[in-house]
Amino acid sequence: MQDLSRYLSVSPEVQAALDAGQPVVALESTIISHGMPYPKNVETALHVEEIIREHGAVPATIAVIQGKMTVGCTKEQIEYLGKRGLDVPKASRRDLPVLLARGMDGATTVTTTMIAAALAGVRVFATGGIGGVHRGAETTMDISADLEELAQTPVLVVCAGCKSILDIGLTLEYLETKGVPVLGYKTKEMPAFYTTHSGFQVDYEMNGPEDVAETFRAKLACGLKGGMLLANPIPDQYAMDLDYINSNIESAINECNSLGIRGKNITPFLLDKIQKLTGGASLEANIQLVYNNVAVGAEVAKALCKA
Ligand code: PSU
Ligand code: MN
């Protein structure tokens, strides 16, 4: 096998934390380049790192920078990813070999952030939302690579559930088939990103970071392939009105379909459209739920580091 250092670069701070058995939380970069507008994206990404530090863990923002999976981006790199926005290619598993071979940049999705985190030895990753089975997938076959990654890569992903741009029921069915535990953080209901209610149940309710860490430890110890999904509901005071957000999601999906948007452009298009339709209210909710998730991610990473 080729020397991985040609393709993987771990920052000195993250490497030192990993070597010392200290908690590290991975963060993705598609949310920076494709998920939020500049400069809110950069402000959010930097504040997320502060929150993780306040909780006593080390943040590791991940992106592909000049052909290297970079685990622990610098402030300057985060600023660059945020400013260049959509000009940074969205990097999923299938894009990775080309970006690495050509020395290109890439914004890592949940999928590629998990890949780089696992290669570096980072076990916990916090973000906003994951990709899933899209509505209408029975004809389009639009199913995010994030679900396959959860099935094969040993990283715990903290998210706020899935948005109703997805078919939440089918996403849960898919995860069940793939053997991915879907855990609710202090809830029995699968949260729906902007709202705490979806009408679907999670597999198990977790009562705190230790409970999550103990469950993940058992999975790893037995060599059960793949990761786990921890769904953490948006705090009540930031949750949006269900009918309001759903009607805007509906309009965004209709426009997406009538414009014939396809493939990897669908999710970024919908996120942007929803932000515009709600006059920025959905962006504020999105930011707050990410803050909430990284705090839980840091606590779980700490619990995992205890013997
Ligand atoms: N959902 C969000 N915000 C995001 C994404 C999803 O609420 O930024 C991003 C994540 O990076 C996720 C990706 O991994 O979109 C999924 O894209 P696709 O649906 O094309 O697989
Ligand atoms: Mn897709």
PDB file of C-alpha atoms in Angstrom, residues 49-257:
ATOM      1  CA  GLU A  49     -14.634  25.151  16.879  1.00  0.00           C
ATOM      2  CA  GLU A  50     -14.780  27.460  19.928  1.00  0.00           C
ATOM      3  CA  ILE A  51     -17.730  25.559  21.381  1.00  0.00           C
ATOM      4  CA  ILE A  52     -15.862  22.274  21.042  1.00  0.00           C
ATOM      5  CA  ARG A  53     -12.851  23.766  22.816  1.00  0.00           C
ATOM      6  CA  GLU A  54     -15.060  25.162  25.607  1.00  0.00           C
ATOM      7  CA  HIS A  55     -16.260  21.607  26.153  1.00  0.00           C
ATOM      8  CA  GLY A  56     -12.698  20.379  26.478  1.00  0.00           C
ATOM      9  CA  ALA A  57     -12.266  18.670  23.106  1.00  0.00           C
ATOM     10  CA  VAL A  58     -10.210  19.454  20.012  1.00  0.00           C
ATOM     11  CA  PRO A  59     -12.036  20.396  16.783  1.00  0.00           C
ATOM     12  CA  ALA A  60     -10.932  18.880  13.480  1.00  0.00           C
ATOM     13  CA  THR A  61     -12.554  20.582  10.514  1.00  0.00           C
ATOM     14  CA  ILE A  62     -12.007  18.337   7.497  1.00  0.00           C
ATOM     15  CA  ALA A  63     -11.658  19.259   3.805  1.00  0.00           C
ATOM     16  CA  VAL A  64      -9.630  18.240   0.782  1.00  0.00           C
ATOM     17  CA  ILE A  65      -6.964  20.902   0.325  1.00  0.00           C
ATOM     18  CA  GLN A  66      -4.663  20.710  -2.691  1.00  0.00           C
ATOM     19  CA  GLY A  67      -5.089  16.991  -3.042  1.00  0.00           C
ATOM     20  CA  LYS A  68      -4.855  16.071   0.635  1.00  0.00           C
ATOM     21  CA  MET A  69      -7.578  15.053   3.042  1.00  0.00           C
ATOM     22  CA  THR A  70      -6.861  17.648   5.693  1.00  0.00           C
ATOM     23  CA  VAL A  71      -7.932  16.768   9.229  1.00  0.00           C
ATOM     24  CA  GLY A  72      -7.765  19.963  11.284  1.00  0.00           C
ATOM     25  CA  CYS A  73      -8.069  22.870   8.854  1.00  0.00           C
ATOM     26  CA  THR A  74      -6.567  26.210   9.838  1.00  0.00           C
ATOM     27  CA  LYS A  75      -8.637  29.399  10.234  1.00  0.00           C
ATOM     28  CA  GLU A  76      -7.252  30.571   6.901  1.00  0.00           C
ATOM     29  CA  GLN A  77      -8.333  27.355   5.203  1.00  0.00           C
ATOM     30  CA  ILE A  78     -11.832  27.672   6.696  1.00  0.00           C
ATOM     31  CA  GLU A  79     -12.043  31.269   5.483  1.00  0.00           C
ATOM     32  CA  TYR A  80     -10.910  30.122   2.024  1.00  0.00           C
ATOM     33  CA  LEU A  81     -13.499  27.318   1.869  1.00  0.00           C
ATOM     34  CA  GLY A  82     -16.242  29.717   2.938  1.00  0.00           C
ATOM     35  CA  LYS A  83     -15.302  32.493   0.537  1.00  0.00           C
ATOM     36  CA  ARG A  84     -14.908  30.237  -2.493  1.00  0.00           C
ATOM     37  CA  GLY A  85     -18.246  28.600  -1.716  1.00  0.00           C
ATOM     38  CA  LEU A  86     -19.701  26.692  -4.646  1.00  0.00           C
ATOM     39  CA  ASP A  87     -16.392  26.937  -6.538  1.00  0.00           C
ATOM     40  CA  VAL A  88     -15.028  24.285  -4.194  1.00  0.00           C
ATOM     41  CA  PRO A  89     -16.239  20.955  -5.605  1.00  0.00           C
ATOM     42  CA  LYS A  90     -18.557  18.981  -3.356  1.00  0.00           C
ATOM     43  CA  ALA A  91     -16.534  15.870  -2.590  1.00  0.00           C
ATOM     44  CA  SER A  92     -18.326  12.602  -2.036  1.00  0.00           C
ATOM     45  CA  ARG A  93     -16.716   9.132  -2.009  1.00  0.00           C
ATOM     46  CA  ARG A  94     -16.747   8.822  -5.796  1.00  0.00           C
ATOM     47  CA  ASP A  95     -15.003  12.207  -6.247  1.00  0.00           C
ATOM     48  CA  LEU A  96     -12.191  11.574  -3.812  1.00  0.00           C
ATOM     49  CA  PRO A  97      -9.698   9.662  -6.020  1.00  0.00           C
ATOM     50  CA  VAL A  98      -9.790  12.319  -8.746  1.00  0.00           C
ATOM     51  CA  LEU A  99      -9.464  15.277  -6.352  1.00  0.00           C
ATOM     52  CA  LEU A 100      -6.528  13.616  -4.586  1.00  0.00           C
ATOM     53  CA  ALA A 101      -4.758  12.580  -7.776  1.00  0.00           C
ATOM     54  CA  ARG A 102      -5.138  16.024  -9.340  1.00  0.00           C
ATOM     55  CA  GLY A 103      -4.178  18.015  -6.256  1.00  0.00           C
ATOM     56  CA  MET A 104      -7.571  19.701  -6.121  1.00  0.00           C
ATOM     57  CA  ASP A 105      -9.657  21.123  -3.274  1.00  0.00           C
ATOM     58  CA  GLY A 106     -12.925  19.576  -2.140  1.00  0.00           C
ATOM     59  CA  ALA A 107     -15.660  20.297   0.380  1.00  0.00           C
ATOM     60  CA  THR A 108     -16.195  17.063   2.271  1.00  0.00           C
ATOM     61  CA  THR A 109     -19.726  15.753   2.760  1.00  0.00           C
ATOM     62  CA  VAL A 110     -20.724  13.542   5.673  1.00  0.00           C
ATOM     63  CA  THR A 111     -19.406  10.625   3.606  1.00  0.00           C
ATOM     64  CA  THR A 112     -15.902  11.911   2.928  1.00  0.00           C
ATOM     65  CA  THR A 113     -15.590  13.536   6.349  1.00  0.00           C
ATOM     66  CA  MET A 114     -16.236  10.081   7.848  1.00  0.00           C
ATOM     67  CA  ILE A 115     -13.637   8.537   5.539  1.00  0.00           C
ATOM     68  CA  ALA A 116     -10.922  11.049   6.483  1.00  0.00           C
ATOM     69  CA  ALA A 117     -11.856  10.971  10.181  1.00  0.00           C
ATOM     70  CA  ALA A 118     -11.601   7.180  10.262  1.00  0.00           C
ATOM     71  CA  LEU A 119      -8.231   7.209   8.476  1.00  0.00           C
ATOM     72  CA  ALA A 120      -6.914   9.721  11.016  1.00  0.00           C
ATOM     73  CA  GLY A 121      -8.376   7.825  13.989  1.00  0.00           C
ATOM     74  CA  VAL A 122     -11.127  10.308  14.883  1.00  0.00           C
ATOM     75  CA  ARG A 123     -14.248   8.518  16.145  1.00  0.00           C
ATOM     76  CA  VAL A 124     -16.809  11.284  16.633  1.00  0.00           C
ATOM     77  CA  PHE A 125     -18.149  13.698  14.037  1.00  0.00           C
ATOM     78  CA  ALA A 126     -20.786  16.394  14.523  1.00  0.00           C
ATOM     79  CA  THR A 127     -22.748  18.206  11.826  1.00  0.00           C
ATOM     80  CA  GLY A 128     -26.212  19.616  11.032  1.00  0.00           C
ATOM     81  CA  GLY A 129     -28.026  17.150   8.834  1.00  0.00           C
ATOM     82  CA  ILE A 130     -27.119  14.034   6.885  1.00  0.00           C
ATOM     83  CA  GLY A 131     -28.137  13.061   3.397  1.00  0.00           C
ATOM     84  CA  GLY A 132     -30.685  10.277   3.008  1.00  0.00           C
ATOM     85  CA  VAL A 133     -33.338   8.777   0.776  1.00  0.00           C
ATOM     86  CA  HIS A 134     -34.907  11.608  -1.197  1.00  0.00           C
ATOM     87  CA  ARG A 135     -38.631  11.915  -1.690  1.00  0.00           C
ATOM     88  CA  GLY A 136     -39.479  10.206  -4.961  1.00  0.00           C
ATOM     89  CA  ALA A 137     -36.411   7.956  -4.708  1.00  0.00           C
ATOM     90  CA  GLU A 138     -38.549   5.022  -5.866  1.00  0.00           C
ATOM     91  CA  THR A 139     -38.217   6.488  -9.377  1.00  0.00           C
ATOM     92  CA  THR A 140     -35.082   8.701  -9.174  1.00  0.00           C
ATOM     93  CA  MET A 141     -32.964   6.328  -7.022  1.00  0.00           C
ATOM     94  CA  ASP A 142     -31.578   9.433  -5.312  1.00  0.00           C
ATOM     95  CA  ILE A 143     -30.141   7.976  -2.126  1.00  0.00           C
ATOM     96  CA  SER A 144     -27.259   9.799  -0.460  1.00  0.00           C
ATOM     97  CA  ALA A 145     -23.879   8.085  -0.245  1.00  0.00           C
ATOM     98  CA  ASP A 146     -23.961   9.157   3.430  1.00  0.00           C
ATOM     99  CA  LEU A 147     -26.132   6.136   4.237  1.00  0.00           C
ATOM    100  CA  GLU A 148     -23.683   3.677   2.667  1.00  0.00           C
ATOM    101  CA  GLU A 149     -20.832   5.314   4.537  1.00  0.00           C
ATOM    102  CA  LEU A 150     -22.653   4.935   7.839  1.00  0.00           C
ATOM    103  CA  ALA A 151     -22.958   1.263   6.959  1.00  0.00           C
ATOM    104  CA  GLN A 152     -19.217   0.750   6.531  1.00  0.00           C
ATOM    105  CA  THR A 153     -17.098   3.354   8.326  1.00  0.00           C
ATOM    106  CA  PRO A 154     -16.654   3.304  12.116  1.00  0.00           C
ATOM    107  CA  VAL A 155     -17.510   6.908  13.000  1.00  0.00           C
ATOM    108  CA  LEU A 156     -20.308   8.146  15.238  1.00  0.00           C
ATOM    109  CA  VAL A 157     -22.213  10.952  13.523  1.00  0.00           C
ATOM    110  CA  VAL A 158     -24.167  13.494  15.580  1.00  0.00           C
ATOM    111  CA  CYS A 159     -26.887  15.249  13.569  1.00  0.00           C
ATOM    112  CA  ALA A 160     -30.276  16.890  14.117  1.00  0.00           C
ATOM    113  CA  GLY A 161     -32.143  14.177  12.244  1.00  0.00           C
ATOM    114  CA  CYS A 162     -33.046  14.578   8.597  1.00  0.00           C
ATOM    115  CA  LYS A 163     -34.823  17.352   6.847  1.00  0.00           C
ATOM    116  CA  SER A 164     -38.108  16.686   5.218  1.00  0.00           C
ATOM    117  CA  ILE A 165     -36.477  17.358   1.850  1.00  0.00           C
ATOM    118  CA  LEU A 166     -35.862  13.651   2.436  1.00  0.00           C
ATOM    119  CA  ASP A 167     -38.270  10.801   2.928  1.00  0.00           C
ATOM    120  CA  ILE A 168     -37.591  10.296   6.623  1.00  0.00           C
ATOM    121  CA  GLY A 169     -39.418   6.961   6.798  1.00  0.00           C
ATOM    122  CA  LEU A 170     -37.498   5.482   3.871  1.00  0.00           C
ATOM    123  CA  THR A 171     -34.215   6.843   5.242  1.00  0.00           C
ATOM    124  CA  LEU A 172     -34.854   4.996   8.506  1.00  0.00           C
ATOM    125  CA  GLU A 173     -35.762   1.803   6.606  1.00  0.00           C
ATOM    126  CA  TYR A 174     -32.515   2.019   4.654  1.00  0.00           C
ATOM    127  CA  LEU A 175     -30.453   2.496   7.818  1.00  0.00           C
ATOM    128  CA  GLU A 176     -32.199  -0.490   9.376  1.00  0.00           C
ATOM    129  CA  THR A 177     -31.351  -2.668   6.374  1.00  0.00           C
ATOM    130  CA  LYS A 178     -27.734  -1.540   6.563  1.00  0.00           C
ATOM    131  CA  GLY A 179     -27.518  -2.274  10.288  1.00  0.00           C
ATOM    132  CA  VAL A 180     -26.876   1.300  11.372  1.00  0.00           C
ATOM    133  CA  PRO A 181     -28.099   2.036  14.907  1.00  0.00           C
ATOM    134  CA  VAL A 182     -30.229   5.205  14.959  1.00  0.00           C
ATOM    135  CA  LEU A 183     -30.112   6.637  18.461  1.00  0.00           C
ATOM    136  CA  GLY A 184     -32.111   9.553  19.854  1.00  0.00           C
ATOM    137  CA  TYR A 185     -30.314  11.880  22.227  1.00  0.00           C
ATOM    138  CA  LYS A 186     -32.723  12.176  25.159  1.00  0.00           C
ATOM    139  CA  THR A 187     -35.637  11.528  22.817  1.00  0.00           C
ATOM    140  CA  LYS A 188     -37.599   8.604  21.407  1.00  0.00           C
ATOM    141  CA  GLU A 189     -38.677  10.518  18.325  1.00  0.00           C
ATOM    142  CA  MET A 190     -36.547  11.023  15.240  1.00  0.00           C
ATOM    143  CA  PRO A 191     -36.075  14.813  14.989  1.00  0.00           C
ATOM    144  CA  ALA A 192     -36.632  16.459  11.589  1.00  0.00           C
ATOM    145  CA  PHE A 193     -33.820  19.005  11.588  1.00  0.00           C
ATOM    146  CA  TYR A 194     -35.825  22.269  11.872  1.00  0.00           C
ATOM    147  CA  THR A 195     -38.362  20.630  14.166  1.00  0.00           C
ATOM    148  CA  THR A 196     -38.190  18.155  17.009  1.00  0.00           C
ATOM    149  CA  HIS A 197     -41.098  16.118  15.646  1.00  0.00           C
ATOM    150  CA  SER A 198     -41.212  13.866  12.614  1.00  0.00           C
ATOM    151  CA  GLY A 199     -43.745  11.251  13.627  1.00  0.00           C
ATOM    152  CA  PHE A 200     -41.057   8.536  13.373  1.00  0.00           C
ATOM    153  CA  GLN A 201     -39.386   6.732  16.257  1.00  0.00           C
ATOM    154  CA  VAL A 202     -35.647   6.215  16.704  1.00  0.00           C
ATOM    155  CA  ASP A 203     -34.372   2.734  17.556  1.00  0.00           C
ATOM    156  CA  TYR A 204     -33.241   3.624  21.081  1.00  0.00           C
ATOM    157  CA  GLU A 205     -33.242   6.624  23.364  1.00  0.00           C
ATOM    158  CA  MET A 206     -29.848   7.527  24.853  1.00  0.00           C
ATOM    159  CA  ASN A 207     -29.857   9.187  28.264  1.00  0.00           C
ATOM    160  CA  GLY A 208     -26.483  10.951  28.032  1.00  0.00           C
ATOM    161  CA  PRO A 209     -22.945  10.923  26.622  1.00  0.00           C
ATOM    162  CA  GLU A 210     -21.852   7.874  28.658  1.00  0.00           C
ATOM    163  CA  ASP A 211     -24.746   5.830  27.313  1.00  0.00           C
ATOM    164  CA  VAL A 212     -23.772   6.729  23.747  1.00  0.00           C
ATOM    165  CA  ALA A 213     -20.071   6.041  24.355  1.00  0.00           C
ATOM    166  CA  GLU A 214     -20.810   2.660  25.951  1.00  0.00           C
ATOM    167  CA  THR A 215     -22.976   1.670  22.972  1.00  0.00           C
ATOM    168  CA  PHE A 216     -20.361   2.723  20.426  1.00  0.00           C
ATOM    169  CA  ARG A 217     -17.645   0.920  22.404  1.00  0.00           C
ATOM    170  CA  ALA A 218     -19.667  -2.302  22.253  1.00  0.00           C
ATOM    171  CA  LYS A 219     -20.075  -1.959  18.479  1.00  0.00           C
ATOM    172  CA  LEU A 220     -16.363  -1.351  17.926  1.00  0.00           C
ATOM    173  CA  ALA A 221     -15.270  -4.100  20.307  1.00  0.00           C
ATOM    174  CA  CYS A 222     -17.306  -6.698  18.445  1.00  0.00           C
ATOM    175  CA  GLY A 223     -16.062  -5.564  15.053  1.00  0.00           C
ATOM    176  CA  LEU A 224     -19.560  -4.694  13.899  1.00  0.00           C
ATOM    177  CA  LYS A 225     -18.866  -2.787  10.723  1.00  0.00           C
ATOM    178  CA  GLY A 226     -20.017   0.786  10.242  1.00  0.00           C
ATOM    179  CA  GLY A 227     -20.927   3.814  12.279  1.00  0.00           C
ATOM    180  CA  MET A 228     -23.846   4.984  14.350  1.00  0.00           C
ATOM    181  CA  LEU A 229     -26.213   7.899  13.989  1.00  0.00           C
ATOM    182  CA  LEU A 230     -27.029  10.038  17.009  1.00  0.00           C
ATOM    183  CA  ALA A 231     -30.037  12.265  16.374  1.00  0.00           C
ATOM    184  CA  ASN A 232     -30.086  15.308  18.625  1.00  0.00           C
ATOM    185  CA  PRO A 233     -33.209  17.491  18.443  1.00  0.00           C
ATOM    186  CA  ILE A 234     -32.957  21.235  17.818  1.00  0.00           C
ATOM    187  CA  PRO A 235     -33.462  23.131  21.129  1.00  0.00           C
ATOM    188  CA  ASP A 236     -37.152  24.064  21.518  1.00  0.00           C
ATOM    189  CA  GLN A 237     -36.561  27.814  21.464  1.00  0.00           C
ATOM    190  CA  TYR A 238     -35.035  27.593  17.966  1.00  0.00           C
ATOM    191  CA  ALA A 239     -37.428  25.036  16.456  1.00  0.00           C
ATOM    192  CA  MET A 240     -39.503  26.217  13.503  1.00  0.00           C
ATOM    193  CA  ASP A 241     -43.216  25.869  12.924  1.00  0.00           C
ATOM    194  CA  LEU A 242     -43.797  22.493  11.273  1.00  0.00           C
ATOM    195  CA  ASP A 243     -46.403  23.610   8.700  1.00  0.00           C
ATOM    196  CA  TYR A 244     -44.469  26.758   7.812  1.00  0.00           C
ATOM    197  CA  ILE A 245     -41.194  24.957   7.156  1.00  0.00           C
ATOM    198  CA  ASN A 246     -42.847  22.040   5.372  1.00  0.00           C
ATOM    199  CA  SER A 247     -44.722  24.278   2.950  1.00  0.00           C
ATOM    200  CA  ASN A 248     -41.460  26.051   2.097  1.00  0.00           C
ATOM    201  CA  ILE A 249     -39.684  22.717   1.630  1.00  0.00           C
ATOM    202  CA  GLU A 250     -42.516  21.666  -0.666  1.00  0.00           C
ATOM    203  CA  SER A 251     -42.076  24.802  -2.810  1.00  0.00           C
ATOM    204  CA  ALA A 252     -38.319  24.310  -2.950  1.00  0.00           C
ATOM    205  CA  ILE A 253     -38.716  20.684  -4.108  1.00  0.00           C
ATOM    206  CA  ASN A 254     -41.235  21.724  -6.792  1.00  0.00           C
ATOM    207  CA  GLU A 255     -38.873  24.365  -8.127  1.00  0.00           C
ATOM    208  CA  CYS A 256     -35.943  21.933  -8.044  1.00  0.00           C
ATOM    209  CA  ASN A 257     -37.956  19.428 -10.091  1.00  0.00           C
TER     210      ASN A 257
END
